[in-house]
Amino acid sequence: EINQPTDKKEKRYILFDGDVDALWVENMNSVMDDNKLLTLANGERMRLQPHVALLFEVSDLQYASPATVSRCGMVFVDPKNLRYQPFWDKWVNARSNSFEQEEFRRLFSKYVPPLLEMILEGVMGGRQVPKLKTIV
């Protein structure tokens, strides 16, 4: 469905989320070339439409070859720069009960940012206080 021709001026993405496997990523090299031709294990060939792109979200490129890396645009985000917010958002959005989600959000916004600010920056209620010396 995502690879069907369309009249819309939109880009569609096939997202691969997980570790790069040495065997299948080499097979993906042909589809990442300009011809966008994927050859399946059974010999069948499938061409991606011009509006379809591949997006890989991986933790490392340990098994990616130089040929694979050269075909990809890279964006590196250091987990230290992400901090806790994406993990929190994913966890709270996975809750099935909407009341529970809102209650967690309310409690989180009330307590967590001020506590982290006090622990990491030594700021409490807008005033400078001594930083905690040990974080457990």
CSV table of N, CA and C in Angstrom, one decimal:
chain,number,residue,atom,x,y,z
A,1,GLU,N,0.8,-1.2,0.0
A,1,GLU,CA,0.0,0.0,0.0
A,1,GLU,C,0.9,1.3,0.0
A,2,ILE,N,1.9,1.3,0.8
A,2,ILE,CA,2.8,2.4,0.9
A,2,ILE,C,3.5,2.7,-0.4
A,3,ASN,N,3.7,1.6,-1.2
A,3,ASN,CA,4.5,1.7,-2.5
A,3,ASN,C,3.6,1.9,-3.7
A,4,GLN,N,2.3,2.0,-3.5
A,4,GLN,CA,1.4,2.2,-4.6
A,4,GLN,C,1.6,3.6,-5.2
A,5,PRO,N,1.5,3.8,-6.5
A,5,PRO,CA,1.6,5.1,-7.1
A,5,PRO,C,0.5,6.0,-6.6
A,6,THR,N,0.8,7.3,-6.5
A,6,THR,CA,-0.1,8.2,-5.9
A,6,THR,C,0.0,9.6,-6.6
A,7,ASP,N,-1.1,10.3,-6.6
A,7,ASP,CA,-1.1,11.7,-7.2
A,7,ASP,C,-0.7,12.7,-6.1
A,8,LYS,N,-0.7,12.3,-4.9
A,8,LYS,CA,-0.4,13.3,-3.8
A,8,LYS,C,1.0,13.7,-3.8
A,9,LYS,N,1.3,14.9,-3.4
A,9,LYS,CA,2.7,15.4,-3.3
A,9,LYS,C,3.2,15.1,-1.8
A,10,GLU,N,3.3,13.9,-1.5
A,10,GLU,CA,3.8,13.5,-0.1
A,10,GLU,C,4.9,12.5,-0.2
A,11,LYS,N,5.7,12.5,0.8
A,11,LYS,CA,6.8,11.5,0.9
A,11,LYS,C,6.3,10.4,1.9
A,12,ARG,N,6.5,9.2,1.6
A,12,ARG,CA,6.2,8.1,2.5
A,12,ARG,C,7.5,7.4,2.9
A,13,TYR,N,7.5,6.9,4.1
A,13,TYR,CA,8.7,6.3,4.7
A,13,TYR,C,8.4,4.9,5.1
A,14,ILE,N,9.3,4.0,4.9
A,14,ILE,CA,9.3,2.7,5.5
A,14,ILE,C,10.4,2.7,6.6
A,15,LEU,N,9.9,2.5,7.8
A,15,LEU,CA,10.8,2.7,9.0
A,15,LEU,C,11.3,1.3,9.4
A,16,PHE,N,12.6,1.2,9.6
A,16,PHE,CA,13.2,0.0,10.2
A,16,PHE,C,13.8,0.4,11.5
A,17,ASP,N,13.2,-0.1,12.6
A,17,ASP,CA,13.6,0.2,13.9
A,17,ASP,C,14.2,-1.0,14.6
A,18,GLY,N,15.5,-0.9,14.8
A,18,GLY,CA,16.2,-2.0,15.5
A,18,GLY,C,17.6,-2.1,15.0
A,19,ASP,N,18.3,-3.2,15.5
A,19,ASP,CA,19.7,-3.3,15.1
A,19,ASP,C,19.8,-3.7,13.7
A,20,VAL,N,21.0,-3.3,13.1
A,20,VAL,CA,21.3,-3.6,11.7
A,20,VAL,C,21.8,-5.0,11.7
A,21,ASP,N,21.2,-5.9,10.9
A,21,ASP,CA,21.6,-7.3,10.7
A,21,ASP,C,22.6,-7.3,9.5
A,22,ALA,N,23.7,-8.0,9.6
A,22,ALA,CA,24.7,-8.0,8.6
A,22,ALA,C,24.2,-8.6,7.3
A,23,LEU,N,23.3,-9.6,7.4
A,23,LEU,CA,22.8,-10.3,6.2
A,23,LEU,C,21.8,-9.5,5.4
A,24,TRP,N,20.8,-9.0,6.1
A,24,TRP,CA,19.7,-8.3,5.4
A,24,TRP,C,20.1,-6.9,5.0
A,25,VAL,N,21.0,-6.3,5.7
A,25,VAL,CA,21.3,-4.9,5.3
A,25,VAL,C,22.1,-4.9,4.0
A,26,GLU,N,22.9,-5.9,3.7
A,26,GLU,CA,23.6,-6.0,2.4
A,26,GLU,C,22.6,-6.1,1.3
A,27,ASN,N,21.5,-6.8,1.5
A,27,ASN,CA,20.5,-7.0,0.5
A,27,ASN,C,19.7,-5.7,0.3
A,28,MET,N,19.8,-4.8,1.3
A,28,MET,CA,19.1,-3.5,1.2
A,28,MET,C,19.9,-2.5,0.4
A,29,ASN,N,21.2,-2.8,0.1
A,29,ASN,CA,22.0,-1.8,-0.6
A,29,ASN,C,21.4,-1.5,-2.0
A,30,SER,N,20.9,-2.5,-2.7
A,30,SER,CA,20.3,-2.2,-4.0
A,30,SER,C,19.1,-1.3,-4.0
A,31,VAL,N,18.3,-1.5,-2.9
A,31,VAL,CA,17.1,-0.6,-2.8
A,31,VAL,C,17.5,0.8,-2.4
A,32,MET,N,18.7,0.9,-1.8
A,32,MET,CA,19.1,2.3,-1.4
A,32,MET,C,19.9,3.0,-2.5
A,33,ASP,N,20.2,2.3,-3.6
A,33,ASP,CA,20.8,2.9,-4.7
A,33,ASP,C,19.7,3.8,-5.5
A,34,ASP,N,20.2,4.5,-6.5
A,34,ASP,CA,19.3,5.4,-7.2
A,34,ASP,C,18.2,4.6,-7.9
A,35,ASN,N,18.4,3.3,-8.3
A,35,ASN,CA,17.4,2.6,-9.0
A,35,ASN,C,16.3,2.1,-8.1
A,36,LYS,N,16.5,2.0,-6.8
A,36,LYS,CA,15.5,1.6,-5.8
A,36,LYS,C,14.9,0.3,-6.1
A,37,LEU,N,15.7,-0.7,-6.5
A,37,LEU,CA,15.2,-2.0,-6.8
A,37,LEU,C,15.6,-3.0,-5.7
A,38,LEU,N,14.6,-3.6,-5.1
A,38,LEU,CA,14.7,-4.6,-4.1
A,38,LEU,C,14.6,-6.0,-4.7
A,39,THR,N,15.6,-6.8,-4.5
A,39,THR,CA,15.5,-8.2,-4.9
A,39,THR,C,15.3,-9.1,-3.7
A,40,LEU,N,14.1,-9.8,-3.7
A,40,LEU,CA,13.7,-10.6,-2.6
A,40,LEU,C,14.4,-11.9,-2.6
A,41,ALA,N,14.4,-12.7,-1.6
A,41,ALA,CA,15.1,-14.0,-1.5
A,41,ALA,C,14.6,-15.0,-2.5
A,42,ASN,N,13.3,-14.9,-2.9
A,42,ASN,CA,12.8,-15.8,-3.9
A,42,ASN,C,13.1,-15.4,-5.4
A,43,GLY,N,13.9,-14.3,-5.5
A,43,GLY,CA,14.3,-13.8,-6.8
A,43,GLY,C,13.4,-12.7,-7.4
A,44,GLU,N,12.2,-12.5,-6.8
A,44,GLU,CA,11.3,-11.5,-7.2
A,44,GLU,C,11.9,-10.1,-7.0
A,45,ARG,N,11.6,-9.2,-7.9
A,45,ARG,CA,12.2,-7.8,-7.8
A,45,ARG,C,11.0,-6.9,-7.6
A,46,MET,N,11.3,-5.9,-6.8
A,46,MET,CA,10.3,-4.9,-6.5
A,46,MET,C,10.9,-3.5,-6.5
A,47,ARG,N,10.4,-2.6,-7.3
A,47,ARG,CA,10.9,-1.3,-7.4
A,47,ARG,C,10.1,-0.3,-6.5
A,48,LEU,N,10.8,0.4,-5.6
A,48,LEU,CA,10.2,1.4,-4.8
A,48,LEU,C,9.8,2.6,-5.7
A,49,GLN,N,8.7,3.2,-5.4
A,49,GLN,CA,8.2,4.4,-6.1
A,49,GLN,C,9.0,5.6,-5.7
A,50,PRO,N,9.1,6.6,-6.5
A,50,PRO,CA,9.9,7.8,-6.2
A,50,PRO,C,9.5,8.5,-4.9
A,51,HIS,N,8.3,8.4,-4.5
A,51,HIS,CA,7.8,9.0,-3.2
A,51,HIS,C,8.1,8.2,-2.0
A,52,VAL,N,8.7,7.1,-2.1
A,52,VAL,CA,9.0,6.2,-1.0
A,52,VAL,C,10.4,6.2,-0.6
A,53,ALA,N,10.7,6.4,0.7
A,53,ALA,CA,12.1,6.4,1.2
A,53,ALA,C,12.2,5.4,2.4
A,54,LEU,N,13.4,5.0,2.6
A,54,LEU,CA,13.7,4.1,3.8
A,54,LEU,C,14.3,5.0,4.9
A,55,LEU,N,13.9,4.6,6.1
A,55,LEU,CA,14.4,5.3,7.3
A,55,LEU,C,14.8,4.2,8.3
A,56,PHE,N,16.1,4.3,8.7
A,56,PHE,CA,16.6,3.3,9.6
A,56,PHE,C,16.9,4.0,11.0
A,57,GLU,N,16.3,3.5,12.0
A,57,GLU,CA,16.6,4.0,13.4
A,57,GLU,C,17.3,2.9,14.1
A,58,VAL,N,18.6,3.1,14.3
A,58,VAL,CA,19.5,2.1,14.9
A,58,VAL,C,20.3,2.6,16.0
A,59,SER,N,20.7,1.8,16.9
A,59,SER,CA,21.6,2.2,18.0
A,59,SER,C,23.0,2.3,17.6
A,60,ASP,N,23.5,1.5,16.7
A,60,ASP,CA,24.8,1.6,16.2
A,60,ASP,C,24.9,1.0,14.8
A,61,LEU,N,26.1,1.2,14.2
A,61,LEU,CA,26.3,0.7,12.8
A,61,LEU,C,27.3,-0.4,12.8
A,62,GLN,N,27.4,-1.2,13.9
A,62,GLN,CA,28.4,-2.2,14.0
A,62,GLN,C,28.5,-3.2,12.9
A,63,TYR,N,27.3,-3.6,12.3
A,63,TYR,CA,27.3,-4.6,11.2
A,63,TYR,C,27.1,-3.9,9.8
A,64,ALA,N,27.0,-2.6,9.8
A,64,ALA,CA,26.8,-2.0,8.5
A,64,ALA,C,28.2,-1.9,7.8
A,65,SER,N,28.2,-2.2,6.5
A,65,SER,CA,29.4,-2.1,5.7
A,65,SER,C,29.6,-0.6,5.2
A,66,PRO,N,30.8,-0.3,4.8
A,66,PRO,CA,31.0,1.0,4.2
A,66,PRO,C,30.0,1.3,3.0
A,67,ALA,N,29.7,0.3,2.3
A,67,ALA,CA,28.8,0.5,1.1
A,67,ALA,C,27.4,0.9,1.6
A,68,THR,N,27.0,0.3,2.7
A,68,THR,CA,25.7,0.7,3.3
A,68,THR,C,25.7,2.1,3.8
A,69,VAL,N,26.7,2.4,4.6
A,69,VAL,CA,26.8,3.7,5.2
A,69,VAL,C,26.9,4.8,4.2
A,70,SER,N,27.6,4.5,3.1
A,70,SER,CA,27.7,5.5,2.0
A,70,SER,C,26.4,5.8,1.3
A,71,ARG,N,25.5,4.9,1.4
A,71,ARG,CA,24.2,5.1,0.7
A,71,ARG,C,23.2,5.8,1.6
A,72,CYS,N,23.5,6.0,2.9
A,72,CYS,CA,22.5,6.6,3.8
A,72,CYS,C,23.0,8.0,4.3
A,73,GLY,N,22.0,8.8,4.5
A,73,GLY,CA,22.2,10.1,5.2
A,73,GLY,C,22.2,9.8,6.7
A,74,MET,N,23.1,10.3,7.4
A,74,MET,CA,23.2,10.0,8.9
A,74,MET,C,22.8,11.1,9.7
A,75,VAL,N,22.1,10.9,10.8
A,75,VAL,CA,21.8,11.8,11.8
A,75,VAL,C,22.2,11.1,13.1
A,76,PHE,N,23.1,11.6,13.9
A,76,PHE,CA,23.5,11.0,15.1
A,76,PHE,C,23.0,11.8,16.3
A,77,VAL,N,22.2,11.2,17.2
A,77,VAL,CA,21.7,11.8,18.4
A,77,VAL,C,22.3,11.1,19.6
A,78,ASP,N,23.1,11.8,20.3
A,78,ASP,CA,23.7,11.2,21.5
A,78,ASP,C,22.6,11.0,22.6
A,79,PRO,N,22.4,9.8,23.1
A,79,PRO,CA,21.4,9.6,24.2
A,79,PRO,C,21.5,10.6,25.3
A,80,LYS,N,22.7,11.1,25.6
A,80,LYS,CA,22.9,12.1,26.7
A,80,LYS,C,22.1,13.4,26.4
A,81,ASN,N,22.0,13.7,25.1
A,81,ASN,CA,21.3,14.9,24.7
A,81,ASN,C,19.8,14.8,24.7
A,82,LEU,N,19.3,13.6,24.6
A,82,LEU,CA,17.9,13.3,24.6
A,82,LEU,C,17.3,13.5,26.0
A,83,ARG,N,18.1,13.2,27.0
A,83,ARG,CA,17.6,13.3,28.4
A,83,ARG,C,16.4,12.3,28.6
A,84,TYR,N,15.6,12.6,29.5
A,84,TYR,CA,14.6,11.6,29.9
A,84,TYR,C,13.2,11.8,29.1
A,85,GLN,N,13.0,12.9,28.5
A,85,GLN,CA,11.7,13.2,28.0
A,85,GLN,C,11.2,12.2,26.9
A,86,PRO,N,11.9,11.8,25.9
A,86,PRO,CA,11.4,10.8,25.0
A,86,PRO,C,11.0,9.5,25.6
A,87,PHE,N,11.8,9.0,26.6
A,87,PHE,CA,11.5,7.8,27.3
A,87,PHE,C,10.2,7.9,28.1
A,88,TRP,N,10.1,9.1,28.8
A,88,TRP,CA,8.8,9.3,29.5
A,88,TRP,C,7.6,9.4,28.6
A,89,ASP,N,7.7,10.1,27.5
A,89,ASP,CA,6.6,10.2,26.6
A,89,ASP,C,6.2,8.9,26.0
A,90,LYS,N,7.2,8.1,25.7
A,90,LYS,CA,6.8,6.7,25.1
A,90,LYS,C,6.1,5.9,26.2
A,91,TRP,N,6.6,5.9,27.4
A,91,TRP,CA,6.1,5.1,28.5
A,91,TRP,C,4.6,5.6,28.8
A,92,VAL,N,4.4,6.9,29.0
A,92,VAL,CA,3.1,7.3,29.4
A,92,VAL,C,2.1,7.2,28.2
A,93,ASN,N,2.5,7.3,27.0
A,93,ASN,CA,1.6,7.1,25.8
A,93,ASN,C,1.2,5.6,25.7
A,94,ALA,N,2.0,4.7,26.2
A,94,ALA,CA,1.7,3.3,26.1
A,94,ALA,C,0.6,2.9,27.1
A,95,ARG,N,0.3,3.8,28.1
A,95,ARG,CA,-0.8,3.5,29.0
A,95,ARG,C,-2.1,3.4,28.3
A,96,SER,N,-2.9,2.4,28.6
A,96,SER,CA,-4.2,2.3,27.8
A,96,SER,C,-5.3,3.2,28.4
A,97,ASN,N,-5.2,3.5,29.7
A,97,ASN,CA,-6.2,4.3,30.3
A,97,ASN,C,-5.9,5.8,30.2
A,98,SER,N,-6.8,6.6,29.6
A,98,SER,CA,-6.5,8.0,29.3
A,98,SER,C,-6.5,8.8,30.6
A,99,PHE,N,-7.3,8.4,31.6
A,99,PHE,CA,-7.3,9.1,32.9
A,99,PHE,C,-6.0,8.9,33.6
A,100,GLU,N,-5.5,7.6,33.5
A,100,GLU,CA,-4.2,7.3,34.1
A,100,GLU,C,-3.1,8.1,33.4
A,101,GLN,N,-3.1,8.3,32.1
A,101,GLN,CA,-2.1,9.0,31.3
A,101,GLN,C,-2.1,10.5,31.8
A,102,GLU,N,-3.3,11.1,31.9
A,102,GLU,CA,-3.4,12.5,32.4
A,102,GLU,C,-2.9,12.7,33.8
A,103,GLU,N,-3.2,11.7,34.7
A,103,GLU,CA,-2.8,11.8,36.0
A,103,GLU,C,-1.3,11.7,36.2
A,104,PHE,N,-0.7,10.7,35.4
A,104,PHE,CA,0.8,10.6,35.4
A,104,PHE,C,1.4,11.9,34.9
A,105,ARG,N,0.8,12.4,33.8
A,105,ARG,CA,1.4,13.7,33.3
A,105,ARG,C,1.4,14.8,34.3
A,106,ARG,N,0.2,14.9,35.0
A,106,ARG,CA,0.1,16.0,36.0
A,106,ARG,C,1.1,15.8,37.1
A,107,LEU,N,1.2,14.6,37.6
A,107,LEU,CA,2.2,14.4,38.7
A,107,LEU,C,3.6,14.5,38.2
A,108,PHE,N,3.9,14.1,37.0
A,108,PHE,CA,5.2,14.2,36.5
A,108,PHE,C,5.6,15.7,36.4
A,109,SER,N,4.8,16.4,35.7
A,109,SER,CA,5.1,17.9,35.5
A,109,SER,C,5.2,18.6,36.8
A,110,LYS,N,4.5,18.2,37.8
A,110,LYS,CA,4.5,18.9,39.1
A,110,LYS,C,5.8,18.6,39.9
A,111,TYR,N,6.3,17.3,39.8
A,111,TYR,CA,7.4,16.9,40.7
A,111,TYR,C,8.7,16.7,40.0
A,112,VAL,N,8.7,16.1,38.8
A,112,VAL,CA,10.0,15.6,38.3
A,112,VAL,C,10.9,16.8,37.8
A,113,PRO,N,10.4,17.7,37.0
A,113,PRO,CA,11.3,18.8,36.5
A,113,PRO,C,11.9,19.7,37.7
A,114,PRO,N,11.0,20.0,38.7
A,114,PRO,CA,11.6,20.8,39.8
A,114,PRO,C,12.6,20.0,40.6
A,115,LEU,N,12.4,18.7,40.8
A,115,LEU,CA,13.3,17.9,41.5
A,115,LEU,C,14.7,17.7,40.8
A,116,LEU,N,14.6,17.5,39.5
A,116,LEU,CA,15.8,17.4,38.6
A,116,LEU,C,16.5,18.7,38.6
A,117,GLU,N,15.8,19.8,38.6
A,117,GLU,CA,16.5,21.1,38.6
A,117,GLU,C,17.2,21.3,39.9
A,118,MET,N,16.6,20.9,41.0
A,118,MET,CA,17.3,21.0,42.3
A,118,MET,C,18.5,20.1,42.4
A,119,ILE,N,18.3,18.8,41.9
A,119,ILE,CA,19.4,17.9,42.0
A,119,ILE,C,20.6,18.3,41.1
A,120,LEU,N,20.3,18.6,39.8
A,120,LEU,CA,21.3,18.9,38.9
A,120,LEU,C,21.9,20.3,38.9
A,121,GLU,N,21.0,21.3,39.1
A,121,GLU,CA,21.4,22.7,39.0
A,121,GLU,C,21.5,23.4,40.4
A,122,GLY,N,21.0,22.8,41.4
A,122,GLY,CA,21.0,23.5,42.7
A,122,GLY,C,20.0,24.6,42.8
A,123,VAL,N,18.9,24.5,42.1
A,123,VAL,CA,17.9,25.6,42.0
A,123,VAL,C,16.6,25.0,42.6
A,124,MET,N,16.0,25.7,43.6
A,124,MET,CA,14.8,25.3,44.2
A,124,MET,C,13.9,26.5,44.3
A,125,GLY,N,12.7,26.5,43.7
A,125,GLY,CA,11.8,27.6,43.8
A,125,GLY,C,12.4,28.9,43.3
A,126,GLY,N,13.2,28.8,42.2
A,126,GLY,CA,13.9,30.0,41.7
A,126,GLY,C,15.1,30.5,42.4
A,127,ARG,N,15.4,29.9,43.5
A,127,ARG,CA,16.6,30.3,44.3
A,127,ARG,C,17.7,29.3,44.2
A,128,GLN,N,18.9,29.8,44.3
A,128,GLN,CA,20.1,28.9,44.3
A,128,GLN,C,20.2,28.3,45.6
A,129,VAL,N,20.4,27.0,45.6
A,129,VAL,CA,20.6,26.2,46.9
A,129,VAL,C,21.8,25.3,46.6
A,130,PRO,N,22.4,24.8,47.6
A,130,PRO,CA,23.5,23.8,47.4
A,130,PRO,C,23.1,22.6,46.6
A,131,LYS,N,23.9,22.2,45.6
A,131,LYS,CA,23.6,21.0,44.9
A,131,LYS,C,23.7,19.8,45.8
A,132,LEU,N,23.0,18.7,45.4
A,132,LEU,CA,23.2,17.5,46.1
A,132,LEU,C,24.6,16.9,45.7
A,133,LYS,N,25.3,16.4,46.7
A,133,LYS,CA,26.6,15.9,46.4
A,133,LYS,C,26.6,14.4,45.8
A,134,THR,N,25.6,13.7,46.1
A,134,THR,CA,25.5,12.3,45.7
A,134,THR,C,24.1,12.1,45.0
A,135,ILE,N,24.1,11.5,43.9
A,135,ILE,CA,22.9,11.1,43.2
A,135,ILE,C,22.8,9.6,43.1
A,136,VAL,N,21.8,9.0,43.7
A,136,VAL,CA,21.6,7.6,43.7
A,136,VAL,C,20.6,7.2,42.7
